[in-house]
Every structure is written in C-alpha cells, then in structure tokens.
PDB file of C-alpha atoms in Angstrom:
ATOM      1  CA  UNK P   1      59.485 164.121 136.856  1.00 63.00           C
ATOM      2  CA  UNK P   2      60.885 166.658 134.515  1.00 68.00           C
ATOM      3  CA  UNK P   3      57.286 167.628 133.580  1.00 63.00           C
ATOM      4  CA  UNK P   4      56.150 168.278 137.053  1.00 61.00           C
ATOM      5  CA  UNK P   5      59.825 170.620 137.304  1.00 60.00           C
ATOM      6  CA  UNK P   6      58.897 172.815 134.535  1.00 58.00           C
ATOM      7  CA  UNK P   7      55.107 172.994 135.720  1.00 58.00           C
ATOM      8  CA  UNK P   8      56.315 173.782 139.377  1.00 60.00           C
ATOM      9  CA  UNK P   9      58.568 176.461 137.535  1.00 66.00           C
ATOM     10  CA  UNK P  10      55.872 178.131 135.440  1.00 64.00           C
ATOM     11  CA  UNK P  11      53.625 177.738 138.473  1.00 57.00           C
ATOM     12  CA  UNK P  12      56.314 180.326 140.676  1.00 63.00           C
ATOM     13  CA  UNK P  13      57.109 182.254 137.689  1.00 62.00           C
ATOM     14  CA  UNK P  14      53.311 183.229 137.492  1.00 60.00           C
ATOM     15  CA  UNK P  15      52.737 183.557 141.197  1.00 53.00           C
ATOM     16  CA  UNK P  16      55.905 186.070 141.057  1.00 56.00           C
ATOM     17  CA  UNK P  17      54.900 188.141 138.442  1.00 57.00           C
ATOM     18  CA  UNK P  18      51.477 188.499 139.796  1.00 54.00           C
ATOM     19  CA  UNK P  19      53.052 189.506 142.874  1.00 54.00           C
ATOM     20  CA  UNK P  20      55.335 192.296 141.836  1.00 53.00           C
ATOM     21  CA  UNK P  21      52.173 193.309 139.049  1.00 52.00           C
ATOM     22  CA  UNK P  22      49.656 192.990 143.035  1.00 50.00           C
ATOM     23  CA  UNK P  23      52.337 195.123 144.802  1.00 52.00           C
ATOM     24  CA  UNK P  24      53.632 197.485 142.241  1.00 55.00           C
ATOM     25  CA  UNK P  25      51.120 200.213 143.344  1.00 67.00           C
ATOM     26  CA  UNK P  26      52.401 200.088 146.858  1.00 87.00           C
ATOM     27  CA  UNK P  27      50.271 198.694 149.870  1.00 91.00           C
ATOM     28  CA  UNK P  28      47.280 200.446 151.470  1.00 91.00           C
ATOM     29  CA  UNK P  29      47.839 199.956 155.360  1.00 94.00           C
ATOM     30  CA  UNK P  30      44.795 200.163 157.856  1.00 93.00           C
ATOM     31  CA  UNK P  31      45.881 199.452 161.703  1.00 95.00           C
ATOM     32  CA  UNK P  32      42.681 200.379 163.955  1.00 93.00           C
ATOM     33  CA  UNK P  33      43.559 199.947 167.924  1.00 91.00           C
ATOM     34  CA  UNK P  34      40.558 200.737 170.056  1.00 91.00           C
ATOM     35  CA  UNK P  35      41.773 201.855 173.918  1.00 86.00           C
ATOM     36  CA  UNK P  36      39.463 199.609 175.839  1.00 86.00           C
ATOM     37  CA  UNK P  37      40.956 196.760 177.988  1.00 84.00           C
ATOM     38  CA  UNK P  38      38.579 194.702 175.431  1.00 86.00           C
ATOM     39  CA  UNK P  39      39.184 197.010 172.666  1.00 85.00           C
ATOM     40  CA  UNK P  40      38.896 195.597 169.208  1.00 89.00           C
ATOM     41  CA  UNK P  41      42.833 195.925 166.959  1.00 90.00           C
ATOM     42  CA  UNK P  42      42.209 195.547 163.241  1.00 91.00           C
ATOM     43  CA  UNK P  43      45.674 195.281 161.570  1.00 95.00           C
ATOM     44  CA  UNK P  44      44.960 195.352 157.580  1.00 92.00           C
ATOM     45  CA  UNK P  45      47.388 195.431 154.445  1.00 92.00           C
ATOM     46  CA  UNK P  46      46.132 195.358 151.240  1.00 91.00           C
ATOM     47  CA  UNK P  47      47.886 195.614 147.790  1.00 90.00           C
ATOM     48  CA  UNK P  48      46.503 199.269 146.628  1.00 88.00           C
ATOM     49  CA  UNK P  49      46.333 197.792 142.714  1.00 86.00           C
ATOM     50  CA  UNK P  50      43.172 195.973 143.790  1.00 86.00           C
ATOM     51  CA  UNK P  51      41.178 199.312 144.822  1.00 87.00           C
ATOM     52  CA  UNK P  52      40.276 200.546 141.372  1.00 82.00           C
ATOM     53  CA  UNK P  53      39.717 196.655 140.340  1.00 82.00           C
ATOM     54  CA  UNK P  54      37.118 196.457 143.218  1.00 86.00           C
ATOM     55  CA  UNK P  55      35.933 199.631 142.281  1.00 86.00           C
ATOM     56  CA  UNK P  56      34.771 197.902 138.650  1.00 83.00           C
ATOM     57  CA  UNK P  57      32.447 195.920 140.753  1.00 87.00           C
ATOM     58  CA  UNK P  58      30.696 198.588 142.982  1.00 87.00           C
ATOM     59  CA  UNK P  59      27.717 199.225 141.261  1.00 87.00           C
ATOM     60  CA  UNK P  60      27.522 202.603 139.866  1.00 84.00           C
ATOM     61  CA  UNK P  61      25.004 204.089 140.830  1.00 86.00           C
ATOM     62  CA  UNK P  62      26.404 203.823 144.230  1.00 86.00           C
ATOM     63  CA  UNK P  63      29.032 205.847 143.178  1.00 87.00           C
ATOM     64  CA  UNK P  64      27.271 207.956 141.304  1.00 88.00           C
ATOM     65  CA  UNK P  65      26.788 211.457 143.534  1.00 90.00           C
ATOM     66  CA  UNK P  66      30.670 210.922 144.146  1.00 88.00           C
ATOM     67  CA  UNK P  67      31.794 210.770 140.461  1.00 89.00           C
ATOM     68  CA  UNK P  68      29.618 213.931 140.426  1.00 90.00           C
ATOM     69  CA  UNK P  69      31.333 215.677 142.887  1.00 90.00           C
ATOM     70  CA  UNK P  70      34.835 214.657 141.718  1.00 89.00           C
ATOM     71  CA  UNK P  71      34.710 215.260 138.189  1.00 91.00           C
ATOM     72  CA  UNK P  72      35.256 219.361 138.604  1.00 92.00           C
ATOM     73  CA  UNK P  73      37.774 218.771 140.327  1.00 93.00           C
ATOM     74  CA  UNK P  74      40.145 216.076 138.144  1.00 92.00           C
ATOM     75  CA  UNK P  75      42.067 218.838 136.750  1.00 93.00           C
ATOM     76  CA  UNK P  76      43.182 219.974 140.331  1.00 94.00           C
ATOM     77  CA  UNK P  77      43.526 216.322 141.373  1.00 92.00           C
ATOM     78  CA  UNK P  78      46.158 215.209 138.082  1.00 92.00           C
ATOM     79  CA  UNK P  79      48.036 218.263 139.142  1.00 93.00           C
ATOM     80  CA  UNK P  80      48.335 218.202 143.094  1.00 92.00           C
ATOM     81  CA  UNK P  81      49.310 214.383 143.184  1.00 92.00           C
ATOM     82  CA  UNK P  82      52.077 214.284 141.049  1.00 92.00           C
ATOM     83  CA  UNK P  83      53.694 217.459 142.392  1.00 92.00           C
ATOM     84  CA  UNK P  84      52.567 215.654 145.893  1.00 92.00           C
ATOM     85  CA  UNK P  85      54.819 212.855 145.219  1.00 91.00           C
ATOM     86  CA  UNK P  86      58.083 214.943 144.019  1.00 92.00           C
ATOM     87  CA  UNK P  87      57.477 217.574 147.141  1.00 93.00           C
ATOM     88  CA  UNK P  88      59.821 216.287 150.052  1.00 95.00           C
ATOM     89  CA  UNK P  89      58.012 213.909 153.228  1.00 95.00           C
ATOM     90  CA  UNK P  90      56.638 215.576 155.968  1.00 94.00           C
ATOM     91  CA  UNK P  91      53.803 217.067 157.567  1.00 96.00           C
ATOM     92  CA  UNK P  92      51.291 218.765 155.873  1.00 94.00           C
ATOM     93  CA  UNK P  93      48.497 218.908 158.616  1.00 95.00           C
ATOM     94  CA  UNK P  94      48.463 218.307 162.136  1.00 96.00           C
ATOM     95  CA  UNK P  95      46.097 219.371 164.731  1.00 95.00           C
ATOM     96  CA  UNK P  96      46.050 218.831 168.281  1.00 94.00           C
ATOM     97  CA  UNK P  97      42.926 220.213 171.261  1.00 91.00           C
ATOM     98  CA  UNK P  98      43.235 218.829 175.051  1.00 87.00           C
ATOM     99  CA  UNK P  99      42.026 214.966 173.608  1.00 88.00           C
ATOM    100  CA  UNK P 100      42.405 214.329 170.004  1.00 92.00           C
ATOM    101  CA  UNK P 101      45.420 214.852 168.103  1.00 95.00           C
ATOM    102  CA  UNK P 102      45.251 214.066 163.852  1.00 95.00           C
ATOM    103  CA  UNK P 103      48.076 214.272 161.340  1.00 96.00           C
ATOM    104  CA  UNK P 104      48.381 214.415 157.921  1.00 95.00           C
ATOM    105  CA  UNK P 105      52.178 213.617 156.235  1.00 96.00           C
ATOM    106  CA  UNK P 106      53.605 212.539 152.980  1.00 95.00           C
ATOM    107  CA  UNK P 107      55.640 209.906 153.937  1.00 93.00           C
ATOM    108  CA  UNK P 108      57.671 208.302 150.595  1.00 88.00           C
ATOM    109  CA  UNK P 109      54.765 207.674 147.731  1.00 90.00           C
ATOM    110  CA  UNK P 110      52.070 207.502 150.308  1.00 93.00           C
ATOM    111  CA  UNK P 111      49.532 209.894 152.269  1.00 93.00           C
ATOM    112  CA  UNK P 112      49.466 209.033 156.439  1.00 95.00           C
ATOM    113  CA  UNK P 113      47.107 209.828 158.483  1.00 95.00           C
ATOM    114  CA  UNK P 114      47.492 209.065 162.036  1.00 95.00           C
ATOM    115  CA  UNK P 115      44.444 209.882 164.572  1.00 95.00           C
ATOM    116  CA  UNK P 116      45.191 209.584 167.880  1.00 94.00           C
ATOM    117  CA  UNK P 117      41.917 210.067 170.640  1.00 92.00           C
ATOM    118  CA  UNK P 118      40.429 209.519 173.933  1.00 86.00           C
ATOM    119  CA  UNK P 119      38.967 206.017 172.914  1.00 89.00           C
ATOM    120  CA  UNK P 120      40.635 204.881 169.095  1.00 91.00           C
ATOM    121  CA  UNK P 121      43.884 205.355 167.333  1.00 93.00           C
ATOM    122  CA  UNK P 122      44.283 205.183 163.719  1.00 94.00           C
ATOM    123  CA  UNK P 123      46.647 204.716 161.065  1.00 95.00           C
ATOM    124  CA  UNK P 124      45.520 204.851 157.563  1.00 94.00           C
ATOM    125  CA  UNK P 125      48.880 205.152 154.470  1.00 95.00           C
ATOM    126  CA  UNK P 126      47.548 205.313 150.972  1.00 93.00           C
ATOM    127  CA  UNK P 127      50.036 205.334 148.161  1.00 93.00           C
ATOM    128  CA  UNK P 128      49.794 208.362 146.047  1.00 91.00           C
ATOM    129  CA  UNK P 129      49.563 206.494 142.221  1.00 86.00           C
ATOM    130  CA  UNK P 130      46.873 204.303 143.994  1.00 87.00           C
ATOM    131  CA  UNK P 131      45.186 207.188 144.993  1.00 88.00           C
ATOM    132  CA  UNK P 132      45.269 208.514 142.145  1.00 88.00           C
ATOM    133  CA  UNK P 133      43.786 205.470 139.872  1.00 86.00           C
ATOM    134  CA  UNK P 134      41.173 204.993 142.680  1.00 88.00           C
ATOM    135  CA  UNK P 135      39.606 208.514 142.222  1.00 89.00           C
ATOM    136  CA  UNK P 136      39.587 208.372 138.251  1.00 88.00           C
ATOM    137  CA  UNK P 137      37.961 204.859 138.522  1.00 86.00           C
ATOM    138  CA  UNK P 138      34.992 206.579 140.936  1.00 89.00           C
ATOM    139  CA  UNK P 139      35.005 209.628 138.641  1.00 88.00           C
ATOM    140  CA  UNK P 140      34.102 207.378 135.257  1.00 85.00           C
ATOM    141  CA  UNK P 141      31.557 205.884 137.058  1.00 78.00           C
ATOM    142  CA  UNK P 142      27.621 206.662 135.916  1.00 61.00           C
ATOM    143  CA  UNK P 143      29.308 207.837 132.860  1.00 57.00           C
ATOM    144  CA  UNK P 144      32.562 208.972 131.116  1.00 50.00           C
ATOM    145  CA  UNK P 145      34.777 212.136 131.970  1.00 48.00           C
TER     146      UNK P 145
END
C-alpha cells in the first residue's frame, strides 16, 4: 500500500511539473463564432509551449519560403517583442468601415486580435515569448540563421 502512495505521489508530482513546464509560455486562445442560425463555434486553448515543438515536426521544406522571408527581419523581430511586452496594454490597431470592424491590442504578455464581420467573429491571443520562439523555430528551418 505504501508503494502504490509513493507511485501515486511521483505520478502527480510529474503530471504537475509538466503542467506548469506545458503552461509556462502562456495559452494560445482561438474562439471562432460563425453568425448563422447553424453557424459553426470553435472554442480552442492550447498551451503556446507546444507551437515551436510542433513546429520540429512540419517538414521543412514546407516552411522553407517562410524562414526565407523571416530571416531579414529577426533583428527587428528580437527587438520589437521584448519592448512589446514592457510597453503598457492597449490598442495598437483598430479599424472599422460600415461591416467589418478588426483590432489589434497588447493585452498582458499576449497579442489580441478580435475581428468582428457581417458573417464570422474572431478572437485569436498569442502570448508574446510564444510568439517569439515560434518565429525563430520557422526561421531555422531549411537551414541555420
């Protein structure tokens, strides 16, 4: 019995750790609500640490023209996020015509972008480090930087 206890404990101990080591990135949130009366709703949170993990197992030469496109611009990138993240919340785009409005805020660590039209709304939050580690892990890809 006191075998099982110390299993069960190592067990939770594990399953905790990898939890705060799965969430220590923040959470990418998708929430997708289509205006129909039959309209599809896609509600999705993912822990943003797995991105550039599941980015190891897109094969590269999918990725390829975008690592070429992003490497020029890394130095811009390592710069803009981290000042990003220190720079106070609140809108940094927003535009609005008779049917579509879109808006683009730092909220906390995270980008939000929040698309509101005639048939869809959508709600996409990134967190900034996961951002971040996603676009180096597509820039190393088809070679190294």
């Amino acid at each position: 019995m006191i075998f099982l206890a110390k299993v069960g404990t190592g067990f939770m101990g594990a399953v905790l750790v990898g939890g705060a080591a799965l969430s220590s990135q923040g959470f990418i949130q998708v929430k997708v609500d289509e205006k129909q009366a039959d309209g599809h709703h896609l509600r999705l949170v993912v822990p943003a640490a797995v991105v550039p993990v599941a980015l190891k197992f897109v094969p590269q030469r999918h990725l390829a023209e975008a690592a070429a496109n992003l490497r020029p611009f890394l130095p811009v990138i390592d710069a803009a996020i981290p000042a990003l993240e220190d720079s106070p919340d609140g809108v940094l785009v927003e535009v609005m015509d008779a049917n579509d409005h879109v808006r683009i805020a730092k909220a906390g660590g995270s980008i939000v972008v929040d698309v509101n039209e005639a048939d869809d709304t959508v709600h996409v939050a990134v967190p900034l480090r996961a951002a971040q580690s996603s676009i180096h892990e597509i820039a190393q890809a088809g070679g190294t930087i």
